[in-house]
Structures are given as C-alpha cells and as structure tokens.
Amino acid sequence: MTPIRFSALPALQNNPSSEHRQDTMIRAVLFDLDETLIDKTAAVLTFLPLQYQRFRLGEHGVEEQRYIAEFLQLEKAGLVRKRDLYPRLTETFGLPGDLAAALFHDFETVYPGMAVPMSGAKQTISTLKQYGVLIGVVSNGEANVQRPKIAAAD
C-alpha cells in the first residue's frame, strides 16, 4: 500500500473560498490509522527497547535486538493481535507463560502514549476540518489502544 502524501492538498490549502469547496465535492475523508496518521513503526521501535528493559528480559537470556526482531516478525506488520502475539513471543524465548499477560498489559497501557503522528498529519486534519470535511479513522487494532493514538493525530 502506498502511503497518502499529506502535501497532496495544496488546492484546499491555497484557496479557502466556498466556491472552491463546492467544486471539490469532498464531504468526508477516511484515513487508516497506523502508518497513515500515526507512525506506528517509530512508536513500536521506541516502545520495545523500553519494554525489554522494564521486564529485564536480558536476565532471562533474551537479546534485545532479537526480542525486537521476533516481535516484528510475529506481528506481521500489525495483522496479528497483540494479545495473541505475546504468548507466542514468550514461548519463542522460553519465558514463563504468565509473563505474556504482563507484557501485553504493558503494551496496552504504555504503547499508546508513544504515538507519533506522521509528518503533515495534524496539519492535514486541521485543514480538512476548516473546510467542514468530515474525518473518519479505521483500524483493525483494539479500541483501547487505538483511541489514544487517534487523539495524538488530531
């Protein structure tokens, strides 16, 4: 999938007349959340080393770079639910089974606060709102994780 380029709205940004708005016929825009509005890759790559340190996974013989690589591989670019990923991740490293639930809880509570908007996302949303365009966001992620990320993009 090719990401949306937020600079693709120069006509709206340079001509705010209502006449121009009627010509565009844009009434609503629907965005995917991760890797469109939110730089999920940057957030995950910030989060995982911190999670690794918080849970002292090195003391269990887990190498940090391998932990990150396994997470990313098992996640399949966001297609695998994290509540399913963490049991597989702990199994991969031979970690105690009860650690999966703690790691998942950590992900649910800490990761959303690390959301980083894609370059131009906030400006694009602001411009669209100025023109009365309705904004929608879709995601296959869990609502309790995605809602704070949506707020970070707004």
Coordinates of C-alpha atoms in Angstrom, one line a residue:
M1 CA 0.0 0.0 0.0
T2 CA 1.3 3.4 -0.9
P3 CA 1.0 5.9 1.9
I4 CA -1.0 9.0 1.4
R5 CA 1.1 12.1 0.9
F6 CA -0.3 14.8 3.1
S7 CA 1.1 17.5 0.8
A8 CA -1.4 16.4 -1.8
L9 CA -3.9 19.1 -0.6
P10 CA -2.4 22.3 -2.0
A11 CA -5.6 23.3 -3.7
L12 CA -7.5 23.3 -0.5
Q13 CA -4.7 25.0 1.5
N14 CA -4.3 27.8 -1.1
N15 CA -7.9 28.6 -1.9
P16 CA -10.3 28.6 1.0
S17 CA -13.2 30.1 -0.9
S18 CA -16.5 28.3 -0.5
E19 CA -16.8 28.2 -4.3
H20 CA -13.7 26.1 -4.5
R21 CA -15.0 23.8 -1.7
Q22 CA -18.2 23.1 -3.8
D23 CA -16.1 22.3 -6.8
T24 CA -14.1 19.6 -5.0
M25 CA -17.2 17.8 -3.7
I26 CA -15.2 16.3 -0.9
R27 CA -17.5 15.8 2.0
A28 CA -15.6 13.2 4.1
V29 CA -12.2 11.6 4.2
L30 CA -11.5 8.2 5.7
F31 CA -8.0 7.5 7.0
D32 CA -6.3 4.3 8.1
L33 CA -4.7 4.9 11.5
D34 CA -1.3 3.1 11.5
E35 CA 1.3 4.2 9.0
T36 CA -1.1 6.8 7.6
L37 CA -1.9 9.1 10.5
I38 CA 0.4 7.5 13.1
D39 CA 4.0 6.5 12.5
K40 CA 3.4 3.1 14.1
T41 CA 6.9 1.9 13.2
A42 CA 8.6 4.7 15.1
A43 CA 6.3 4.2 18.1
V44 CA 6.9 0.4 18.2
L45 CA 10.7 0.9 17.8
T46 CA 10.7 3.3 20.7
F47 CA 8.4 1.1 22.9
L48 CA 10.1 -2.3 22.5
P49 CA 13.5 -1.5 23.9
L50 CA 11.8 0.2 26.9
Q51 CA 9.6 -2.9 27.5
Y52 CA 12.7 -5.1 27.2
Q53 CA 14.4 -3.0 29.9
R54 CA 11.3 -2.8 32.2
F55 CA 10.9 -6.5 32.2
R56 CA 14.6 -7.2 32.5
L57 CA 14.4 -9.7 29.7
G58 CA 18.2 -9.8 29.4
E59 CA 18.2 -11.6 32.7
H60 CA 16.2 -14.4 31.0
G61 CA 18.9 -14.7 28.3
V62 CA 16.9 -12.7 25.7
E63 CA 19.0 -10.4 23.5
E64 CA 17.3 -7.1 22.9
Q65 CA 17.7 -6.9 19.2
R66 CA 16.4 -10.5 18.8
Y67 CA 13.4 -9.6 21.0
I68 CA 12.6 -6.6 18.8
A69 CA 13.1 -8.7 15.6
E70 CA 10.9 -11.6 16.8
F71 CA 8.1 -9.2 17.9
L72 CA 8.1 -7.5 14.4
Q73 CA 8.2 -10.9 12.6
L74 CA 5.4 -12.3 14.7
E75 CA 3.3 -9.1 14.4
K76 CA 3.2 -9.4 10.6
A77 CA 3.0 -5.6 10.1
G78 CA 0.1 -5.3 12.6
L79 CA -2.0 -8.1 11.3
V80 CA -1.6 -10.3 14.4
R81 CA -3.4 -9.1 17.5
K82 CA -1.0 -8.3 20.4
R83 CA -3.0 -10.5 22.8
D84 CA -2.1 -13.4 20.5
L85 CA 1.4 -12.3 19.8
Y86 CA 2.7 -12.1 23.4
P87 CA 2.1 -15.7 24.3
R88 CA 3.9 -16.8 21.1
L89 CA 6.7 -14.4 21.8
T90 CA 7.2 -15.7 25.4
E91 CA 7.1 -19.2 24.0
T92 CA 9.7 -18.4 21.4
F93 CA 12.1 -17.3 24.2
G94 CA 11.2 -19.9 26.7
L95 CA 9.9 -17.3 29.1
P96 CA 7.4 -18.0 31.9
G97 CA 3.9 -18.2 30.5
D98 CA 2.5 -15.7 33.0
L99 CA 4.8 -13.1 31.6
A100 CA 2.8 -12.9 28.3
A101 CA -0.2 -11.3 30.1
A102 CA 2.1 -8.8 31.9
L103 CA 3.8 -7.9 28.6
F104 CA 0.5 -7.5 26.8
H105 CA -0.9 -5.3 29.6
D106 CA 2.3 -3.2 29.4
F107 CA 1.7 -2.8 25.7
E108 CA -1.9 -1.8 26.1
T109 CA -1.1 0.8 28.8
V110 CA 2.3 2.3 27.7
Y111 CA 2.5 2.0 23.9
P112 CA -0.5 4.2 23.0
G113 CA 1.2 7.1 24.8
M114 CA 4.2 6.8 22.4
A115 CA 2.1 7.5 19.3
V116 CA 3.9 9.8 16.9
P117 CA 1.8 11.5 14.1
M118 CA 3.1 11.1 10.6
S119 CA 4.6 14.3 9.1
G120 CA 1.8 16.5 8.0
A121 CA -1.0 14.5 9.6
K122 CA -2.1 17.1 12.1
Q123 CA -1.9 19.9 9.5
T124 CA -4.0 17.9 7.0
I125 CA -6.7 17.1 9.6
S126 CA -6.8 20.7 10.7
T127 CA -7.1 21.9 7.1
L128 CA -9.9 19.4 6.3
K129 CA -11.8 20.4 9.5
Q130 CA -11.5 24.1 8.4
Y131 CA -13.4 23.2 5.3
G132 CA -16.1 21.3 7.1
V133 CA -14.9 17.9 5.8
L134 CA -15.9 15.0 8.0
I135 CA -13.0 12.9 9.2
G136 CA -13.2 9.1 9.8
V137 CA -10.5 6.7 11.0
V138 CA -10.4 3.0 10.5
S139 CA -8.2 0.5 12.2
N140 CA -8.0 -3.2 12.9
G141 CA -6.4 -2.6 16.3
E142 CA -8.1 -2.8 19.6
A143 CA -10.1 0.3 20.6
N144 CA -8.4 0.8 24.0
V145 CA -5.0 1.1 22.2
Q146 CA -6.2 2.9 19.1
R147 CA -8.3 5.7 20.7
P148 CA -5.3 7.4 22.4
K149 CA -3.4 7.2 19.1
I150 CA -6.2 8.8 17.3
A151 CA -6.1 11.7 19.8
A152 CA -2.4 12.1 19.2
A153 CA -3.1 12.6 15.4
D154 CA -5.8 15.2 16.0

